[in-house]
Amino acid sequence: MKTVQVNIVTPDGPVYDSEVAMVIAKTVSGEIGVLAGHIPMVAPLTIGAVTLKKEDGSQEIVAVSGGFIEVRPDQISILAPSAEVAANIDLARAKEAMARAEQRLQMKQDDIDFQRAELALKRAINRISVHEGNM
């Protein structure tokens, strides 16, 4: 099976750079699977997991918090506000972030930005799911 170069980059720098056989990502319009030689495209990503399937059958999973995927026949680039490889996710920190977001959502105060708290909760749940392998 042919492979394609994949780069996942955040404002803090590169998170992932390797050759893979297939990329599976969640876009705003649904889940996509991309192989080497795919037609060029750009799509917005949702908060979710990006699955990177290697040629040997193994896979790596990266938690992304939105962004964009740019596909070219020989390269796939993912630009995300934040991204973490499953093995690098600090589970305790993710659970703390989830508890803080849930607490903010339960408060009935006017100065709480509910949309921001909901997004924080989704990001925390995504990080926990990716770390635990429950995507």
PDB file of C-alpha atoms in Angstrom:
ATOM      1  CA  MET A   1       0.000   0.000   0.000  1.00  0.00           C
ATOM      2  CA  LYS A   2       1.266   3.475  -0.838  1.00  0.00           C
ATOM      3  CA  THR A   3       1.959   5.945   1.938  1.00  0.00           C
ATOM      4  CA  VAL A   4       1.498   9.689   2.328  1.00  0.00           C
ATOM      5  CA  GLN A   5       3.428  12.201   4.441  1.00  0.00           C
ATOM      6  CA  VAL A   6       1.316  13.605   7.307  1.00  0.00           C
ATOM      7  CA  ASN A   7       2.114  16.745   9.295  1.00  0.00           C
ATOM      8  CA  ILE A   8       0.038  17.924  12.253  1.00  0.00           C
ATOM      9  CA  VAL A   9       0.955  21.443  13.320  1.00  0.00           C
ATOM     10  CA  THR A  10      -0.279  23.766  16.090  1.00  0.00           C
ATOM     11  CA  PRO A  11       0.698  27.356  16.903  1.00  0.00           C
ATOM     12  CA  ASP A  12       3.164  25.833  19.407  1.00  0.00           C
ATOM     13  CA  GLY A  13       4.903  23.802  16.696  1.00  0.00           C
ATOM     14  CA  PRO A  14       4.759  20.389  15.029  1.00  0.00           C
ATOM     15  CA  VAL A  15       2.974  17.580  16.870  1.00  0.00           C
ATOM     16  CA  TYR A  16       3.244  14.733  14.341  1.00  0.00           C
ATOM     17  CA  ASP A  17       5.293  14.102  11.199  1.00  0.00           C
ATOM     18  CA  SER A  18       5.376  10.668   9.607  1.00  0.00           C
ATOM     19  CA  GLU A  19       4.440   8.489   6.631  1.00  0.00           C
ATOM     20  CA  VAL A  20       1.076   6.746   6.961  1.00  0.00           C
ATOM     21  CA  ALA A  21      -1.142   4.567   4.791  1.00  0.00           C
ATOM     22  CA  MET A  22      -4.453   6.240   5.744  1.00  0.00           C
ATOM     23  CA  VAL A  23      -5.779   9.220   7.690  1.00  0.00           C
ATOM     24  CA  ILE A  24      -9.255   9.245   9.235  1.00  0.00           C
ATOM     25  CA  ALA A  25     -10.525  12.600  10.507  1.00  0.00           C
ATOM     26  CA  LYS A  26     -13.806  14.164  11.614  1.00  0.00           C
ATOM     27  CA  THR A  27     -14.770  17.142   9.478  1.00  0.00           C
ATOM     28  CA  VAL A  28     -17.711  19.485   9.883  1.00  0.00           C
ATOM     29  CA  SER A  29     -19.571  17.558   7.164  1.00  0.00           C
ATOM     30  CA  GLY A  30     -18.691  14.063   8.449  1.00  0.00           C
ATOM     31  CA  GLU A  31     -15.871  11.585   8.831  1.00  0.00           C
ATOM     32  CA  ILE A  32     -13.367  11.204   5.979  1.00  0.00           C
ATOM     33  CA  GLY A  33     -10.737   8.626   5.144  1.00  0.00           C
ATOM     34  CA  VAL A  34      -7.824   9.722   2.985  1.00  0.00           C
ATOM     35  CA  LEU A  35      -5.281   7.554   1.167  1.00  0.00           C
ATOM     36  CA  ALA A  36      -2.175   8.476  -0.817  1.00  0.00           C
ATOM     37  CA  GLY A  37      -3.052  10.019  -4.190  1.00  0.00           C
ATOM     38  CA  HIS A  38      -6.323  11.562  -2.962  1.00  0.00           C
ATOM     39  CA  ILE A  39      -7.591  14.567  -4.897  1.00  0.00           C
ATOM     40  CA  PRO A  40      -6.627  17.928  -3.390  1.00  0.00           C
ATOM     41  CA  MET A  41      -9.102  19.316  -0.858  1.00  0.00           C
ATOM     42  CA  VAL A  42      -9.377  21.455   2.251  1.00  0.00           C
ATOM     43  CA  ALA A  43     -11.942  20.801   4.989  1.00  0.00           C
ATOM     44  CA  PRO A  44     -12.649  22.245   8.443  1.00  0.00           C
ATOM     45  CA  LEU A  45     -12.194  19.787  11.316  1.00  0.00           C
ATOM     46  CA  THR A  46     -14.316  19.376  14.427  1.00  0.00           C
ATOM     47  CA  ILE A  47     -13.045  18.589  17.911  1.00  0.00           C
ATOM     48  CA  GLY A  48     -12.220  14.906  17.616  1.00  0.00           C
ATOM     49  CA  ALA A  49      -9.686  12.175  17.008  1.00  0.00           C
ATOM     50  CA  VAL A  50      -7.480  11.825  13.956  1.00  0.00           C
ATOM     51  CA  THR A  51      -6.557   8.204  13.320  1.00  0.00           C
ATOM     52  CA  LEU A  52      -3.279   7.589  11.491  1.00  0.00           C
ATOM     53  CA  LYS A  53      -3.018   4.046  10.118  1.00  0.00           C
ATOM     54  CA  LYS A  54       0.503   2.822   9.412  1.00  0.00           C
ATOM     55  CA  GLU A  55       1.562   0.484   6.629  1.00  0.00           C
ATOM     56  CA  ASP A  56       2.279  -2.326   9.127  1.00  0.00           C
ATOM     57  CA  GLY A  57      -1.316  -2.239  10.417  1.00  0.00           C
ATOM     58  CA  SER A  58      -0.572  -0.286  13.594  1.00  0.00           C
ATOM     59  CA  GLN A  59      -2.228   3.049  14.239  1.00  0.00           C
ATOM     60  CA  GLU A  60      -1.657   6.240  16.176  1.00  0.00           C
ATOM     61  CA  ILE A  61      -4.370   8.576  17.397  1.00  0.00           C
ATOM     62  CA  VAL A  62      -4.108  12.327  17.822  1.00  0.00           C
ATOM     63  CA  ALA A  63      -6.674  14.481  19.659  1.00  0.00           C
ATOM     64  CA  VAL A  64      -7.307  17.732  17.748  1.00  0.00           C
ATOM     65  CA  SER A  65      -9.414  20.690  18.800  1.00  0.00           C
ATOM     66  CA  GLY A  66     -10.713  21.693  15.390  1.00  0.00           C
ATOM     67  CA  GLY A  67      -8.676  23.304  12.648  1.00  0.00           C
ATOM     68  CA  PHE A  68      -8.285  22.371   8.998  1.00  0.00           C
ATOM     69  CA  ILE A  69      -7.068  19.421   6.955  1.00  0.00           C
ATOM     70  CA  GLU A  70      -5.345  20.117   3.651  1.00  0.00           C
ATOM     71  CA  VAL A  71      -5.001  17.123   1.363  1.00  0.00           C
ATOM     72  CA  ARG A  72      -2.641  16.895  -1.589  1.00  0.00           C
ATOM     73  CA  PRO A  73      -1.812  13.695  -3.483  1.00  0.00           C
ATOM     74  CA  ASP A  74       1.562  13.344  -1.731  1.00  0.00           C
ATOM     75  CA  GLN A  75       1.032  15.164   1.580  1.00  0.00           C
ATOM     76  CA  ILE A  76      -1.624  15.782   4.228  1.00  0.00           C
ATOM     77  CA  SER A  77      -1.344  18.762   6.561  1.00  0.00           C
ATOM     78  CA  ILE A  78      -3.507  19.305   9.612  1.00  0.00           C
ATOM     79  CA  LEU A  79      -3.480  22.760  11.171  1.00  0.00           C
ATOM     80  CA  ALA A  80      -5.116  22.775  14.598  1.00  0.00           C
ATOM     81  CA  PRO A  81      -5.334  25.212  17.533  1.00  0.00           C
ATOM     82  CA  SER A  82      -4.136  22.331  19.738  1.00  0.00           C
ATOM     83  CA  ALA A  83      -3.307  18.666  19.182  1.00  0.00           C
ATOM     84  CA  GLU A  84      -1.886  15.859  21.319  1.00  0.00           C
ATOM     85  CA  VAL A  85      -0.752  12.351  20.457  1.00  0.00           C
ATOM     86  CA  ALA A  86      -2.686   9.869  22.628  1.00  0.00           C
ATOM     87  CA  ALA A  87       0.447   8.692  24.441  1.00  0.00           C
ATOM     88  CA  ASN A  88       1.324  12.282  25.456  1.00  0.00           C
ATOM     89  CA  ILE A  89      -2.053  13.230  26.941  1.00  0.00           C
ATOM     90  CA  ASP A  90      -1.938  14.011  30.665  1.00  0.00           C
ATOM     91  CA  LEU A  91      -5.077  12.191  31.801  1.00  0.00           C
ATOM     92  CA  ALA A  92      -5.238  13.861  35.233  1.00  0.00           C
ATOM     93  CA  ARG A  93      -5.007  17.309  33.641  1.00  0.00           C
ATOM     94  CA  ALA A  94      -7.719  16.423  31.116  1.00  0.00           C
ATOM     95  CA  LYS A  95     -10.028  15.208  33.902  1.00  0.00           C
ATOM     96  CA  GLU A  96      -9.397  18.411  35.863  1.00  0.00           C
ATOM     97  CA  ALA A  97     -10.276  20.476  32.772  1.00  0.00           C
ATOM     98  CA  MET A  98     -13.478  18.449  32.334  1.00  0.00           C
ATOM     99  CA  ALA A  99     -14.468  19.020  35.990  1.00  0.00           C
ATOM    100  CA  ARG A 100     -13.799  22.780  35.680  1.00  0.00           C
ATOM    101  CA  ALA A 101     -15.870  23.019  32.496  1.00  0.00           C
ATOM    102  CA  GLU A 102     -18.750  21.041  34.023  1.00  0.00           C
ATOM    103  CA  GLN A 103     -18.654  23.275  37.097  1.00  0.00           C
ATOM    104  CA  ARG A 104     -18.808  26.420  34.929  1.00  0.00           C
ATOM    105  CA  LEU A 105     -21.758  25.019  32.990  1.00  0.00           C
ATOM    106  CA  GLN A 106     -23.662  24.300  36.204  1.00  0.00           C
ATOM    107  CA  MET A 107     -23.254  27.882  37.428  1.00  0.00           C
ATOM    108  CA  LYS A 108     -26.194  30.091  36.585  1.00  0.00           C
ATOM    109  CA  GLN A 109     -24.269  33.357  36.467  1.00  0.00           C
ATOM    110  CA  ASP A 110     -24.515  35.970  33.736  1.00  0.00           C
ATOM    111  CA  ASP A 111     -20.748  36.438  33.501  1.00  0.00           C
ATOM    112  CA  ILE A 112     -20.141  32.790  32.475  1.00  0.00           C
ATOM    113  CA  ASP A 113     -19.481  32.277  28.777  1.00  0.00           C
ATOM    114  CA  PHE A 114     -21.465  29.055  28.222  1.00  0.00           C
ATOM    115  CA  GLN A 115     -20.282  28.501  24.659  1.00  0.00           C
ATOM    116  CA  ARG A 116     -16.660  28.708  25.749  1.00  0.00           C
ATOM    117  CA  ALA A 117     -17.334  26.343  28.672  1.00  0.00           C
ATOM    118  CA  GLU A 118     -19.073  23.853  26.349  1.00  0.00           C
ATOM    119  CA  LEU A 119     -16.099  23.894  23.976  1.00  0.00           C
ATOM    120  CA  ALA A 120     -13.707  23.367  26.900  1.00  0.00           C
ATOM    121  CA  LEU A 121     -15.822  20.394  28.002  1.00  0.00           C
ATOM    122  CA  LYS A 122     -15.810  18.903  24.479  1.00  0.00           C
ATOM    123  CA  ARG A 123     -12.019  19.297  24.237  1.00  0.00           C
ATOM    124  CA  ALA A 124     -11.510  17.640  27.636  1.00  0.00           C
ATOM    125  CA  ILE A 125     -13.838  14.752  26.803  1.00  0.00           C
ATOM    126  CA  ASN A 126     -12.048  14.297  23.456  1.00  0.00           C
ATOM    127  CA  ARG A 127      -8.628  14.176  25.140  1.00  0.00           C
ATOM    128  CA  ILE A 128      -9.868  11.631  27.707  1.00  0.00           C
ATOM    129  CA  SER A 129     -11.508   9.480  24.996  1.00  0.00           C
ATOM    130  CA  VAL A 130      -8.389   9.527  22.814  1.00  0.00           C
ATOM    131  CA  HIS A 131      -6.136   8.640  25.767  1.00  0.00           C
ATOM    132  CA  GLU A 132      -8.397   5.770  26.782  1.00  0.00           C
ATOM    133  CA  GLY A 133      -8.915   4.607  23.183  1.00  0.00           C
ATOM    134  CA  ASN A 134     -12.706   5.226  23.217  1.00  0.00           C
ATOM    135  CA  MET A 135     -13.232   7.345  20.130  1.00  0.00           C
TER     136      MET A 135
END
